[in-house]
Backbone as numpy.savetxt, mean C-alpha at the origin, in Angstrom:
# Nx Ny Nz CAx CAy CAz Cx Cy Cz
8.89 24.40 -32.39 7.84 23.76 -33.48 6.97 23.40 -31.75
5.82 24.39 -31.76 5.02 25.08 -31.07 3.80 23.45 -30.92
3.70 23.02 -29.36 3.06 22.24 -29.35 1.29 22.32 -28.49
0.46 21.77 -28.76 -0.88 21.92 -28.01 -0.50 22.69 -26.10
0.23 21.44 -25.64 0.84 21.82 -24.44 0.97 23.48 -24.01
1.94 23.61 -24.44 2.18 24.94 -24.45 0.90 26.25 -24.81
0.29 25.93 -24.87 -1.23 26.95 -24.74 -2.21 26.77 -23.58
-1.68 25.77 -22.99 -2.73 25.47 -21.56 -2.99 26.20 -20.76
-3.47 26.91 -20.28 -3.70 27.60 -18.73 -4.00 26.69 -17.91
-3.05 27.14 -16.71 -2.83 26.18 -15.90 -3.67 27.19 -14.70
-4.52 26.18 -13.81 -4.92 27.46 -12.52 -5.38 26.63 -11.49
-5.38 27.20 -10.30 -5.92 26.21 -9.03 -6.76 25.71 -9.20
-7.92 25.90 -9.47 -9.15 25.32 -10.06 -8.80 23.67 -10.29
-7.60 23.12 -11.32 -7.35 22.13 -11.71 -7.50 20.91 -10.76
-7.45 21.89 -9.52 -7.13 20.45 -8.38 -8.10 20.20 -7.23
-9.46 21.05 -7.98 -10.35 20.73 -7.13 -11.54 19.57 -8.05
-11.44 19.68 -9.34 -12.20 19.27 -9.84 -12.93 17.51 -9.25
-14.54 17.71 -8.89 -14.54 16.15 -8.31 -14.41 14.87 -8.85
-13.65 14.15 -8.24 -13.17 12.13 -9.10 -12.02 12.54 -9.95
-11.66 13.92 -10.27 -9.92 13.78 -11.22 -9.02 14.83 -10.14
-8.07 13.51 -10.47 -6.34 14.14 -10.07 -6.46 15.34 -11.18
-5.19 16.38 -10.65 -4.38 17.37 -11.75 -4.11 16.70 -12.57
-3.82 15.73 -12.72 -2.96 14.89 -14.03 -4.20 14.49 -15.17
-5.32 14.14 -14.68 -6.49 13.56 -15.46 -7.10 14.92 -15.60
-6.94 16.02 -14.67 -7.31 17.11 -15.72 -6.71 18.04 -16.82
-5.35 17.66 -16.63 -4.44 17.47 -17.62 -4.61 17.05 -19.03
-5.03 15.66 -18.47 -4.79 14.44 -19.47 -6.11 14.87 -20.45
-7.33 15.60 -19.93 -8.41 15.73 -20.83 -8.08 17.12 -21.46
-7.55 17.97 -20.65 -6.87 19.05 -22.33 -6.17 18.97 -22.78
-5.18 17.98 -22.41 -3.89 17.58 -23.47 -3.80 16.60 -23.49
-4.36 15.25 -24.44 -4.40 13.80 -24.35 -3.28 13.26 -24.75
-2.69 12.38 -24.29 -1.40 12.20 -24.35 -1.54 11.34 -26.42
-2.32 10.68 -26.70 -2.53 10.22 -28.10 -2.52 11.27 -28.97
-2.63 12.46 -28.69 -1.62 13.18 -30.02 -0.65 13.84 -30.18
0.22 12.82 -29.18 1.69 13.26 -29.35 2.73 12.15 -29.62
1.77 10.80 -29.93 2.44 9.80 -30.87 3.28 10.10 -32.21
5.27 10.05 -31.89 5.99 10.08 -33.32 6.24 11.56 -33.02
5.77 12.15 -31.87 6.87 13.33 -31.63 7.81 13.28 -30.70
8.43 14.42 -30.35 10.24 14.28 -29.25 9.31 14.32 -28.48
7.83 13.83 -27.61 6.94 14.70 -26.62 6.46 12.98 -26.45
6.54 12.11 -27.33 5.91 11.02 -26.96 6.19 10.32 -25.71
5.78 9.28 -24.88 5.75 8.71 -23.65 5.98 9.70 -22.37
5.62 11.12 -22.96 5.34 11.43 -21.57 4.10 11.66 -21.21
3.55 12.27 -20.06 2.06 12.19 -19.72 1.88 13.69 -19.33
0.53 14.39 -19.32 0.38 15.24 -19.41 1.37 16.35 -18.72
1.34 15.97 -17.25 2.40 16.66 -16.37 3.55 17.13 -16.73
4.31 15.83 -17.10 5.70 16.02 -17.67 5.64 17.15 -18.82
5.00 17.08 -19.09 5.13 17.56 -21.20 4.83 19.00 -20.24
3.91 19.32 -19.11 4.12 21.09 -18.74 5.45 21.39 -17.92
6.00 20.38 -17.48 7.33 20.60 -17.02 8.46 20.97 -17.55
8.30 20.15 -18.90 9.15 20.34 -20.21 8.62 22.03 -20.67
7.78 22.22 -20.63 7.16 23.24 -21.32 7.82 24.43 -20.73
7.69 24.54 -19.48 8.35 25.56 -18.36 9.87 25.32 -17.79
10.56 23.76 -18.76 11.78 23.72 -18.61 12.29 23.64 -17.31
11.87 23.16 -16.39 11.70 22.45 -14.79 12.15 20.78 -14.99
13.59 20.95 -14.35 14.06 20.05 -14.22 14.31 19.52 -12.99
13.70 17.98 -12.43 12.96 17.56 -11.44 14.19 16.50 -10.75
15.14 15.73 -11.51 15.66 14.97 -11.26 16.84 15.15 -11.80
18.36 14.32 -10.98 19.46 14.45 -11.31 20.46 15.53 -10.34
21.55 15.23 -10.93 22.36 16.09 -10.03 22.42 17.81 -10.96
21.49 18.08 -12.37 21.64 19.25 -12.33 20.19 19.44 -12.48
19.63 19.22 -11.35 18.02 19.55 -11.67 18.06 20.99 -11.04
16.53 21.35 -11.40 16.50 23.13 -11.07 16.24 23.07 -9.65
16.35 24.67 -8.43 15.98 24.45 -7.22 14.34 24.46 -6.93
13.74 24.83 -6.08 12.53 25.13 -6.01 12.03 26.11 -5.94
12.66 27.27 -6.30 12.08 28.73 -6.74 12.00 28.44 -8.50
12.59 27.50 -9.28 12.17 27.44 -10.92 10.74 26.98 -10.62
9.98 26.52 -9.66 8.36 26.25 -9.55 7.69 27.50 -10.10
8.24 28.99 -9.54 7.52 30.20 -9.01 7.84 31.47 -9.80
8.55 31.09 -11.12 9.03 31.99 -11.82 7.58 32.53 -12.71
6.82 31.39 -12.87 5.41 32.34 -13.22 4.31 31.60 -12.48
2.69 32.57 -12.52 2.03 32.35 -11.92 1.77 30.87 -11.95
1.52 30.31 -13.75 0.80 29.38 -14.22 2.26 27.92 -13.67
3.50 28.32 -13.70 4.38 27.40 -13.34 3.99 27.26 -11.96
3.87 27.70 -11.05 3.69 27.44 -9.20 2.53 26.75 -9.18
1.77 26.81 -10.33 -0.01 25.78 -10.14 0.73 23.99 -10.20
2.20 24.00 -10.70 2.32 22.24 -11.16 3.54 22.00 -9.72
3.87 22.91 -8.67 4.61 22.20 -7.24 3.82 21.71 -6.69
2.47 21.88 -6.16 1.55 20.34 -5.80 1.82 19.73 -6.08
1.38 18.98 -7.59 1.79 17.70 -7.83 3.16 17.13 -8.04
4.06 17.99 -8.22 5.15 17.37 -7.48 5.77 16.80 -6.34
5.11 17.74 -5.34 5.08 17.11 -3.51 4.18 15.81 -3.86
2.99 15.88 -5.02 1.80 14.86 -4.38 3.02 13.53 -4.98
3.77 13.43 -6.28 4.37 12.61 -7.18 5.52 12.31 -6.21
6.38 12.64 -5.43 7.35 12.43 -5.10 7.18 11.58 -3.83
5.93 11.98 -2.96 5.26 11.11 -1.64 4.69 9.89 -2.46
4.20 9.73 -3.44 3.49 8.90 -3.91 4.58 7.54 -4.51
5.95 7.98 -4.73 7.06 7.28 -4.81 7.52 6.77 -3.51
7.56 7.80 -2.74 7.73 6.92 -1.59 6.94 6.16 -0.95
6.16 6.02 -0.89 4.69 5.02 -0.48 4.59 3.65 -1.01
5.05 3.75 -2.86 5.39 2.74 -3.48 6.36 2.06 -2.76
7.08 2.41 -2.91 8.88 2.18 -2.90 8.76 1.10 -1.29
8.32 1.40 -0.45 8.26 1.32 1.14 6.75 0.26 1.42
5.75 0.24 0.29 4.76 -0.46 0.70 5.27 -1.81 0.27
4.42 -2.72 1.14 4.25 -4.31 1.22 2.41 -4.72 1.00
1.96 -3.27 1.05 0.92 -3.79 0.99 -0.50 -4.25 -0.46
0.49 -4.62 -1.49 -0.10 -5.42 -2.55 0.19 -6.73 -2.35
1.35 -7.22 -1.32 1.75 -8.13 -1.37 0.67 -9.10 -0.55
-0.40 -8.02 0.15 -1.37 -8.87 1.01 -3.07 -8.65 1.27
-3.15 -7.77 -0.41 -4.33 -7.77 0.21 -4.76 -8.00 -1.12
-6.31 -8.24 -1.60 -6.82 -10.04 -2.44 -7.63 -8.56 -3.62
-7.65 -7.74 -3.22 -8.55 -6.51 -3.56 -8.39 -4.96 -3.28
-8.52 -4.36 -4.47 -8.46 -2.62 -3.99 -10.05 -2.14 -4.53
-10.20 -1.41 -3.51 -11.41 0.06 -4.14 -11.59 0.91 -3.54
-11.79 1.12 -4.90 -12.00 3.44 -4.64 -13.15 3.34 -4.54
-13.34 4.16 -3.28 -14.47 4.31 -2.84 -13.95 5.84 -1.97
-15.61 6.79 -2.48 -15.69 8.19 -2.26 -16.25 8.42 -0.73
-15.41 7.95 0.24 -16.13 8.44 1.66 -15.75 7.88 2.48
-15.92 7.55 3.87 -15.28 7.54 5.39 -15.80 6.38 5.60
-17.15 6.33 5.37 -17.63 4.37 6.04 -18.20 3.72 4.98
-17.21 2.40 5.06 -17.72 1.50 3.49 -18.27 0.37 3.95
-18.96 -0.20 3.69 -19.88 -1.93 3.41 -19.53 -2.75 2.60
-18.68 -3.41 2.99 -18.09 -4.81 2.34 -18.66 -5.76 2.08
-18.46 -6.36 1.40 -19.63 -8.00 1.76 -18.75 -9.26 1.74
-19.08 -10.38 2.15 -18.60 -11.12 2.84 -19.16 -12.90 2.59
-18.49 -13.55 2.26 -19.31 -15.14 2.41 -18.73 -15.83 3.32
-19.74 -16.23 4.47 -19.05 -17.14 5.34 -19.83 -18.51 5.06
-19.08 -19.62 4.33 -19.46 -20.90 4.69 -19.41 -21.49 5.37
-20.70 -22.09 6.33 -20.77 -22.98 7.16 -19.81 -24.55 6.71
-19.43 -25.30 7.74 -18.34 -26.58 7.73 -18.62 -27.05 6.44
-20.68 -27.60 6.36 -21.12 -28.23 4.85 -21.12 -27.53 4.11
-21.21 -25.86 3.86 -20.74 -25.59 2.26 -19.23 -26.26 2.09
-18.89 -26.09 3.46 -17.37 -26.49 2.44 -16.84 -27.39 1.85
-18.18 -28.49 2.64 -17.47 -29.69 2.17 -17.86 -30.23 0.25
-16.80 -31.24 -0.18 -16.99 -31.14 -1.52 -17.83 -32.25 -1.40
-19.61 -31.97 -1.98 -20.19 -33.11 -2.10 -20.61 -33.88 -3.43
-21.20 -34.97 -3.95 -21.18 -35.47 -4.99 -22.63 -34.60 -5.15
-23.20 -34.09 -6.15 -24.19 -34.14 -6.64 -25.32 -34.42 -7.37
-26.04 -35.05 -7.27 -26.65 -35.86 -7.59 -27.47 -35.66 -9.12
-27.53 -36.27 -10.15 -28.46 -35.47 -11.58 -30.04 -35.13 -11.36
-30.08 -34.23 -11.31 -31.31 -33.28 -10.77 -31.47 -32.95 -9.87
-30.38 -33.16 -8.84 -30.53 -32.28 -7.14 -29.97 -31.35 -7.13
-30.32 -30.25 -6.60 -29.65 -28.90 -6.08 -28.64 -28.43 -6.08
-27.80 -27.71 -6.98 -26.12 -27.36 -6.45 -25.94 -26.46 -4.76
-25.08 -26.91 -4.27 -24.59 -26.36 -3.57 -24.93 -24.65 -3.36
-24.81 -23.86 -2.48 -25.37 -22.35 -2.33 -24.06 -22.02 -1.65
-23.57 -21.14 -2.23 -22.38 -19.69 -1.33 -23.19 -18.43 -1.23
-23.57 -18.66 -0.03 -24.39 -16.99 0.21 -23.20 -15.74 0.26
-23.79 -14.94 -0.37 -22.65 -13.52 -0.26 -23.61 -12.51 0.22
-23.25 -11.81 1.07 -24.57 -10.72 1.73 -23.03 -9.09 1.98
-23.73 -8.58 2.60 -23.21 -6.86 3.36 -22.89 -7.85 4.41
-21.71 -6.60 5.19 -22.11 -7.26 6.23 -22.52 -6.29 7.40
-22.42 -6.23 8.32 -23.48 -6.15 9.36 -22.92 -4.45 9.46
-21.84 -4.49 9.99 -20.76 -3.28 10.58 -20.51 -2.39 9.39
-19.93 -1.11 9.47 -19.43 -0.66 8.62 -18.07 -0.14 8.70
-16.76 -0.68 7.64 -15.78 -0.35 7.68 -15.51 1.10 7.37
-14.43 1.79 8.45 -14.01 2.93 8.92 -12.85 3.19 8.24
-12.98 4.41 7.34 -11.39 4.83 6.58 -11.20 5.83 7.46
-9.43 5.56 7.57 -8.68 6.19 7.93 -8.01 7.65 7.76
-7.61 9.09 8.19 -6.79 9.35 7.20 -5.16 9.37 7.41
-4.55 8.91 7.21 -2.92 9.28 7.52 -2.41 10.35 7.09
-1.42 10.82 7.56 -0.63 11.84 6.71 0.44 12.26 7.45
1.36 13.17 7.07 2.49 13.81 7.29 2.19 15.82 7.61
2.89 16.55 8.21 2.70 18.08 7.88 3.71 18.43 7.71
3.72 18.77 5.94 5.30 19.44 5.83 5.36 20.81 6.66
6.17 21.20 7.45 7.15 22.06 8.20 7.72 22.43 7.53
8.11 24.07 6.96 9.43 24.73 6.47 8.91 26.26 5.68
9.74 27.19 6.25 9.55 27.83 5.20 10.05 27.99 3.73
9.15 28.54 3.07 9.67 28.95 1.61 11.04 29.51 1.92
11.62 30.15 2.30 13.18 30.68 2.58 13.70 29.59 2.66
13.01 28.51 3.80 14.16 27.72 3.74 14.52 26.41 3.11
13.46 26.75 1.67 14.08 25.79 0.56 14.38 26.01 -0.17
13.52 27.40 -0.90 13.81 27.89 -2.23 15.18 27.88 -3.25
16.06 27.92 -2.32 17.15 26.97 -3.39 18.13 25.70 -3.33
16.85 25.09 -2.95 17.59 23.64 -2.67 16.90 22.74 -3.84
17.92 22.30 -4.41 17.23 21.37 -5.47 16.59 20.28 -5.26
15.68 20.45 -6.72 14.42 19.46 -6.33 14.81 18.10 -6.23
16.09 17.65 -6.58 16.13 16.20 -6.53 16.72 15.85 -5.14
16.90 16.67 -4.37 17.28 16.65 -3.03 15.99 17.02 -2.01
15.39 18.13 -2.50 14.13 17.83 -1.75 13.05 16.67 -2.14
13.00 15.85 -2.82 11.74 14.81 -3.58 12.64 13.76 -2.59
13.76 13.97 -1.90 14.17 12.96 -0.97 13.38 12.84 0.41
13.33 14.50 0.73 12.69 14.21 2.10 11.23 14.01 1.85
10.41 14.55 0.75 8.86 14.29 0.53 8.45 12.41 0.33
9.71 12.11 -0.17 9.99 9.90 -0.14 10.04 9.79 1.42
10.94 10.13 1.94 10.52 9.66 3.43 8.95 10.03 4.27
8.54 11.15 4.09 7.11 11.44 4.09 6.14 10.51 3.67
5.90 9.67 2.55 5.08 8.99 1.72 5.57 7.91 2.39
7.11 7.22 2.69 7.27 5.92 3.37 6.74 5.92 4.65
6.52 6.84 5.44 6.12 6.87 6.50 4.39 7.14 6.61
3.90 7.49 5.48 1.92 6.73 5.30 2.34 5.66 5.08
2.88 4.83 4.20 2.78 3.60 3.60 2.18 3.14 5.17
3.48 2.97 6.11 3.98 2.32 6.96 2.82 2.37 7.77
1.96 3.73 8.14 0.56 3.88 9.02 -0.70 3.52 8.16
-0.67 2.73 6.88 -1.71 2.15 6.24 -1.22 0.74 6.70
-0.01 0.06 6.51 -0.06 -1.23 6.99 -0.20 -1.60 8.24
0.10 -0.61 9.24 -0.49 -1.11 10.50 -1.86 -1.06 10.79
-2.83 -0.02 10.09 -4.16 -0.20 9.98 -4.65 -1.48 9.30
-3.64 -1.60 7.88 -4.03 -3.42 7.69 -3.68 -4.53 8.88
-2.85 -4.31 9.26 -2.68 -5.47 10.16 -3.29 -5.57 11.49
-3.73 -3.99 12.19 -4.55 -4.60 13.17 -6.26 -4.84 12.53
-6.65 -4.96 11.12 -7.66 -5.01 10.23 -7.50 -7.01 11.02
-6.47 -7.23 10.47 -6.37 -8.64 10.14 -6.24 -9.25 11.93
-5.58 -8.19 12.59 -5.60 -9.51 13.84 -7.32 -9.16 14.89
-7.46 -8.25 14.72 -8.48 -7.57 15.47 -10.13 -7.78 14.54
-9.89 -7.84 13.36 -11.34 -7.60 12.41 -11.22 -6.84 12.22
-12.31 -6.22 10.73 -13.04 -4.90 10.87 -14.00 -4.53 10.89
-14.83 -5.23 12.35 -15.71 -4.59 13.45 -16.89 -5.57 13.39
-16.94 -6.38 12.50 -17.61 -7.45 11.82 -17.78 -8.99 12.45
-16.70 -8.90 13.90 -16.48 -10.08 14.48 -15.99 -11.32 13.52
-14.51 -10.47 12.95 -14.08 -11.75 11.71 -12.39 -11.24 12.49
-12.22 -11.27 13.95 -10.73 -11.36 14.13 -10.07 -12.33 13.71
-9.23 -12.07 13.38 -8.10 -13.76 13.14 -7.69 -14.57 14.36
-8.01 -16.38 13.67 -7.60 -16.99 14.85 -5.86 -16.64 15.66
-6.12 -17.42 16.45 -4.66 -17.05 16.90 -4.53 -17.83 18.03
-3.15 -18.25 17.37 -2.30 -19.51 18.03 -1.04 -19.10 18.65
-0.72 -20.02 19.58 0.63 -19.99 20.78 1.36 -20.99 20.16
2.94 -21.00 20.28 3.43 -21.71 19.89 3.42 -22.83 21.76
3.64 -24.29 22.01 3.30 -24.97 23.09 1.77 -24.87 23.91
0.96 -24.81 23.06 -0.29 -24.64 22.82 -1.00 -25.18 22.06
-1.89 -26.60 22.16 -2.34 -27.54 21.20 -3.72 -26.26 20.31
-3.20 -26.75 18.97 -2.67 -27.56 18.33 -1.44 -27.25 17.71
-0.72 -26.36 18.27 0.67 -25.81 17.81 2.03 -26.33 19.00
2.41 -27.17 18.52 3.41 -28.36 19.31 4.54 -26.94 19.94
5.59 -27.70 20.21 6.92 -27.32 20.72 6.75 -26.27 21.78
7.75 -25.38 22.46 7.95 -24.89 23.38 7.57 -23.36 23.46
7.06 -22.96 24.82 6.49 -21.12 23.99 8.27 -20.54 24.27
8.00 -19.72 23.18 9.26 -18.66 23.45 9.81 -19.06 22.53
10.11 -20.49 22.10 11.04 -21.49 20.78 10.72 -20.85 19.96
10.54 -21.25 18.13 10.13 -20.85 17.40 11.06 -22.09 16.69
10.44 -23.16 16.71 10.96 -24.26 16.06 10.24 -24.64 14.02
10.96 -25.74 13.69 10.04 -26.11 12.14 9.47 -26.98 12.35
9.01 -27.34 13.57 7.70 -28.35 14.01 6.55 -27.35 13.80
6.82 -26.56 14.78 5.83 -25.50 15.13 5.35 -24.87 13.85
6.08 -24.38 13.69 5.37 -23.76 11.83 4.88 -24.65 11.03
5.31 -25.91 11.36 4.29 -27.12 9.98 2.69 -26.99 10.64
3.22 -27.31 12.02 1.48 -27.06 12.97 0.90 -25.97 12.33
1.63 -24.72 12.07 0.68 -23.74 11.78 0.48 -23.54 10.41
1.07 -24.02 9.66 0.95 -24.28 8.46 -0.54 -24.74 7.89
-0.56 -25.71 8.95 -1.41 -27.23 8.72 -2.93 -26.39 8.99
-3.12 -25.02 9.48 -4.20 -24.63 9.99 -5.49 -23.78 8.74
-4.13 -23.96 8.16 -4.98 -23.34 6.63 -6.06 -23.65 5.79
-5.73 -25.23 5.71 -6.84 -25.97 4.84 -7.97 -25.00 4.92
-9.00 -25.08 3.70 -8.43 -25.13 2.79 -7.67 -24.05 2.02
-7.09 -22.97 2.54 -6.38 -21.99 2.05 -5.40 -22.40 2.34
-4.03 -21.32 1.56 -3.16 -21.94 1.30 -2.06 -20.47 2.10
-1.42 -20.93 3.22 -0.37 -19.91 3.59 0.62 -19.94 2.37
0.15 -18.58 1.39 1.09 -18.33 1.28 2.64 -17.16 1.26
1.80 -16.17 2.28 2.40 -14.88 3.02 2.80 -15.16 4.48
3.84 -14.88 5.08 4.08 -14.34 6.08 4.44 -12.71 6.60
3.67 -12.74 7.57 3.95 -11.45 8.13 4.80 -11.13 9.36
6.57 -10.93 9.55 6.56 -11.19 10.77 7.08 -9.75 11.28
7.80 -10.24 12.74 8.17 -9.71 13.47 10.10 -9.26 13.17
10.51 -8.11 13.31 11.50 -8.70 13.21 12.83 -9.77 14.08
12.48 -9.94 15.29 12.72 -11.07 15.84 12.82 -12.29 15.69
11.17 -12.72 15.44 10.81 -13.60 14.49 11.53 -13.54 13.43
11.92 -12.52 12.58 12.96 -13.05 11.26 13.87 -13.92 11.73
14.75 -13.19 12.80 16.02 -13.35 13.49 15.89 -15.70 13.34
14.64 -15.61 14.32 14.60 -16.98 14.55 14.33 -17.97 13.34
13.54 -16.90 12.35 13.30 -17.81 11.34 14.99 -18.52 10.21
15.88 -16.96 10.46 16.69 -17.39 9.57 17.73 -18.26 10.35
17.52 -18.65 11.69 18.56 -19.12 12.42 18.39 -20.86 12.33
16.82 -21.17 11.66 16.02 -22.38 11.53 17.07 -23.48 10.76
17.78 -24.23 10.79 18.38 -25.65 10.62 18.13 -25.17 9.16
16.69 -26.14 9.44 15.54 -25.87 7.84 16.00 -24.89 6.71
16.14 -23.75 7.76 15.77 -22.40 6.54 17.55 -22.32 5.91
18.52 -22.88 6.43 19.89 -22.71 6.17 20.17 -23.96 4.65
20.13 -23.58 4.32 20.34 -24.47 2.78 21.00 -23.38 1.81
21.98 -23.59 0.80 23.00 -22.84 0.14 21.74 -22.11 -1.08
20.57 -22.70 -1.47 20.03 -21.75 -2.34 19.15 -20.81 -1.60
18.81 -21.05 -0.22 18.23 -19.73 0.31 19.18 -18.35 0.42
20.18 -19.40 0.75 21.85 -18.35 1.38 22.24 -17.87 0.37
22.37 -18.17 -1.10 22.12 -17.18 -1.87 21.35 -16.40 -2.53
20.43 -17.03 -2.69 19.49 -16.17 -3.11 18.79 -14.50 -1.82
19.12 -14.84 -0.92 19.31 -13.45 0.15 20.37 -12.48 -0.21
21.59 -13.18 0.02 22.89 -12.59 -0.64 22.93 -11.73 -1.51
22.63 -12.62 -2.82 22.20 -11.78 -4.30 21.19 -10.82 -4.23
19.82 -10.92 -3.92 18.70 -10.09 -4.06 18.34 -9.63 -2.59
18.42 -10.33 -1.68 18.08 -9.52 -0.68 17.06 -10.06 0.20
15.94 -10.73 -1.11 14.70 -11.28 -0.61 14.55 -12.70 -0.11
13.85 -12.78 0.78 14.06 -14.27 1.24 12.54 -15.28 0.88
13.07 -16.55 0.91 11.68 -17.75 1.04 12.20 -18.47 2.20
10.51 -18.77 2.66 10.96 -19.68 3.81 10.51 -21.65 2.70
10.96 -22.41 4.30 10.72 -24.06 3.36 9.58 -24.29 3.56
8.38 -23.13 3.63 7.17 -23.69 3.31 6.69 -22.99 1.91
7.49 -22.36 1.76 7.14 -21.72 0.06 6.60 -20.39 0.30
6.17 -19.72 1.29 5.65 -18.51 1.87 6.61 -17.42 1.51
6.28 -16.56 1.11 6.48 -14.89 0.80 6.93 -14.39 2.23
8.54 -14.17 2.45 8.02 -13.73 3.87 8.92 -12.28 3.87
7.92 -11.42 4.66 7.69 -10.08 5.09 7.93 -9.48 6.21
9.49 -8.84 6.56 9.13 -7.92 7.48 8.66 -6.61 7.63
8.09 -6.80 9.50 7.38 -5.20 9.22 7.63 -5.17 10.80
8.10 -3.79 11.19 8.05 -3.64 12.43 6.80 -2.76 13.10
5.96 -2.97 12.55 4.38 -2.39 12.72 3.76 -3.98 13.66
4.62 -5.26 13.60 3.94 -5.85 14.37 4.78 -6.01 15.96
4.37 -6.49 16.64 4.75 -6.53 18.14 5.69 -7.44 17.91
6.73 -7.70 18.80 7.79 -8.62 18.81 6.84 -10.01 19.34
7.39 -11.10 19.07 7.34 -12.58 18.82 6.01 -12.91 18.36
5.71 -12.42 17.08 4.48 -12.00 16.80 4.72 -12.26 14.92
4.15 -13.53 14.24 4.05 -13.53 13.03 2.45 -13.91 13.18
2.31 -12.98 11.34 0.66 -13.49 10.60 0.68 -14.30 9.37
0.35 -15.34 9.56 0.38 -15.96 8.33 -0.55 -15.70 7.36
-0.95 -16.05 6.03 -2.48 -15.60 5.45 -2.25 -15.80 4.29
-3.52 -16.30 3.80 -3.74 -16.48 2.22 -3.78 -15.08 1.78
-3.00 -14.05 0.36 -3.39 -13.05 0.21 -4.59 -12.86 -0.92
-4.60 -13.95 -1.60 -5.68 -14.09 -2.19 -6.96 -14.10 -1.67
-7.32 -14.35 -0.74 -8.50 -14.06 -0.08 -8.53 -13.93 1.09
-8.14 -13.08 2.16 -7.51 -12.37 3.21 -8.33 -10.90 3.31
-7.76 -9.87 2.59 -8.03 -8.68 3.24 -8.39 -7.60 1.61
-9.04 -6.76 1.84 -9.17 -5.82 0.94 -8.87 -4.16 1.81
-7.99 -3.54 0.37 -8.17 -2.19 0.90 -8.55 -1.47 -0.05
-9.50 -0.36 0.82 -10.84 0.35 0.56 -9.89 1.80 0.36
-9.65 2.74 -0.94 -8.58 4.20 -1.13 -9.90 4.76 -1.21
-10.01 5.62 0.01 -11.04 6.57 0.27 -10.17 7.74 -0.59
-8.75 8.38 -1.05 -8.17 9.25 -1.77 -7.08 9.15 -2.14
-6.24 9.56 -3.30 -5.12 9.08 -3.56 -4.41 10.61 -2.29
-2.63 10.54 -2.60 -2.04 11.74 -1.53 -2.82 12.62 -2.17
-3.26 13.86 -1.30 -3.76 15.01 -0.95 -2.54 15.78 -0.80
-2.23 16.72 -0.72 -1.87 17.89 -0.67 -2.88 19.34 -0.24
-1.77 20.18 0.72 -3.10 21.78 0.61 -2.55 22.84 -0.39
-2.79 21.92 -1.89 -2.18 23.25 -3.14 -2.50 24.57 -2.72
-3.06 24.74 -2.22 -3.46 26.35 -2.04 -1.70 27.32 -1.74
-1.90 26.95 -0.39 -0.80 26.70 0.70 0.31 26.55 -0.38
0.36 25.23 -1.11 2.18 25.26 -1.80 2.00 26.18 -3.23
0.84 26.48 -3.41 1.37 27.39 -4.72 1.54 29.13 -3.98
0.73 29.33 -3.43 1.11 30.88 -2.84 2.89 30.48 -2.05
3.05 29.67 -1.72 4.42 29.47 -1.17 4.56 29.63 0.43
2.98 28.91 0.92 2.93 29.08 2.13 3.10 27.69 3.33
4.21 27.55 2.87 4.66 26.00 3.31 4.76 25.74 4.98
4.44 26.84 5.54 5.04 26.44 6.73 4.20 25.34 7.83
3.14 24.73 7.69 2.04 23.92 7.89 1.31 24.02 6.82
2.08 22.57 5.63 0.96 22.02 4.83 0.58 20.46 5.16
-0.61 20.17 4.81 -0.83 18.51 5.53 -0.33 17.72 3.97
-0.19 16.74 4.40 -0.05 15.98 3.14 -0.27 14.23 3.65
-1.56 13.87 2.90 -2.45 12.70 3.72 -2.87 11.81 2.63
-3.22 10.94 3.28 -3.83 9.64 2.19 -5.05 9.36 3.05
-6.14 8.73 2.32 -7.28 7.79 3.19 -7.53 6.78 2.54
-7.46 5.52 3.66 -8.04 4.29 3.03 -8.03 3.53 4.55
-8.63 2.42 4.14 -9.24 1.63 5.39 -9.05 -0.11 4.60
-9.07 -0.88 5.91 -9.54 -2.19 4.98 -10.42 -3.61 5.94
-10.87 -4.29 4.95 -11.84 -5.23 5.61 -11.46 -5.97 5.07
-12.32 -6.92 6.26 -11.33 -8.92 6.10 -12.48 -9.47 5.05
-11.46 -10.30 4.15 -12.60 -11.06 3.18 -13.11 -12.16 3.28
-12.66 -13.42 3.92 -12.84 -14.71 4.43 -11.59 -14.72 5.77
-12.65 -15.45 7.05 -11.55 -14.94 8.52 -10.50 -16.05 8.50
-10.95 -17.07 7.81 -10.27 -18.33 7.57 -8.09 -18.27 7.44
-8.64 -17.03 6.34 -7.40 -16.87 5.24 -6.58 -16.18 6.25
-6.35 -15.78 7.02 -5.28 -15.55 7.91 -5.24 -15.79 9.26
-4.31 -15.78 9.51 -4.29 -16.77 11.26 -2.73 -15.61 11.75
-2.74 -15.59 13.19 -1.48 -15.28 13.95 -1.13 -16.43 15.19
0.16 -16.28 14.82 1.28 -17.48 15.50 1.77 -16.15 16.47
1.66 -16.47 17.66 2.79 -15.85 18.77 3.88 -16.71 19.53
4.64 -16.62 19.97 5.65 -17.57 20.29 5.81 -17.85 21.64
4.88 -16.53 22.48 4.79 -17.09 24.18 3.39 -16.29 25.03
């Protein structure tokens, strides 16, 4: 049976259409809606092209890299294969969705966010008398621009070195590249939470043993955690980013060592805290540091571009130095929705 996808002409220019990804360009030319009730239902336009050229990208019987380059048209599919594998690695390692309140798509390198900075008077819950004016919340553009940063890795390999490698194995390397890029973006996010986005909105920082946080400097205690938790009103500390040593200190707290917590950790690898916050460990934080935040109000992620690959080089088999990049930045939304605690 012949399908419309078999007659689509593939060319390099499909990667260069402004505002559209390669898959979106393919979907425009070959809409998925027309495959309802056919054996190709459930595949997107790119997957249908893999089917067209009989390229298997997963499993022990996956094809070798060279299969993409059997024809001029099939070689056009290779950059998208690389980009998809990198995105899989980014998503697998990505904890940004757990700490961002909103994601904004933006085509540029300098972004101006909005902010609402209520005064103590505006935060108060006042009774509004009949006929009286309602309290106001002012929303305005930030004074300074938020800079977006390009993060990425260079793929360095000769075509001869990888041409006979199975695609399933090659994708492992690409997913690792994606994981590295995701960690770079997370490091950028943590820097913005701690130091602000250039608009004098750094997170408040507290130290154990210094008022209002009790305890002894250098030692994490449950009482110190409660004091830190109490600083978030009217926000909720529902997420905690911690360094590896702070994670160990938390696990050793007596209040944390209850049967349900241990069973959940051993069965799923997921951790909860006595304060009900989601606990996330990251090497992007320096030792002895914890960030508490209300994920619903703390941070905005600005995506300048999806995963970008140098498609010309990949299509022409010039893999010696092919850049794989992603552009993003972060803006603080509500300054008091995130705070930093250091052990000493």
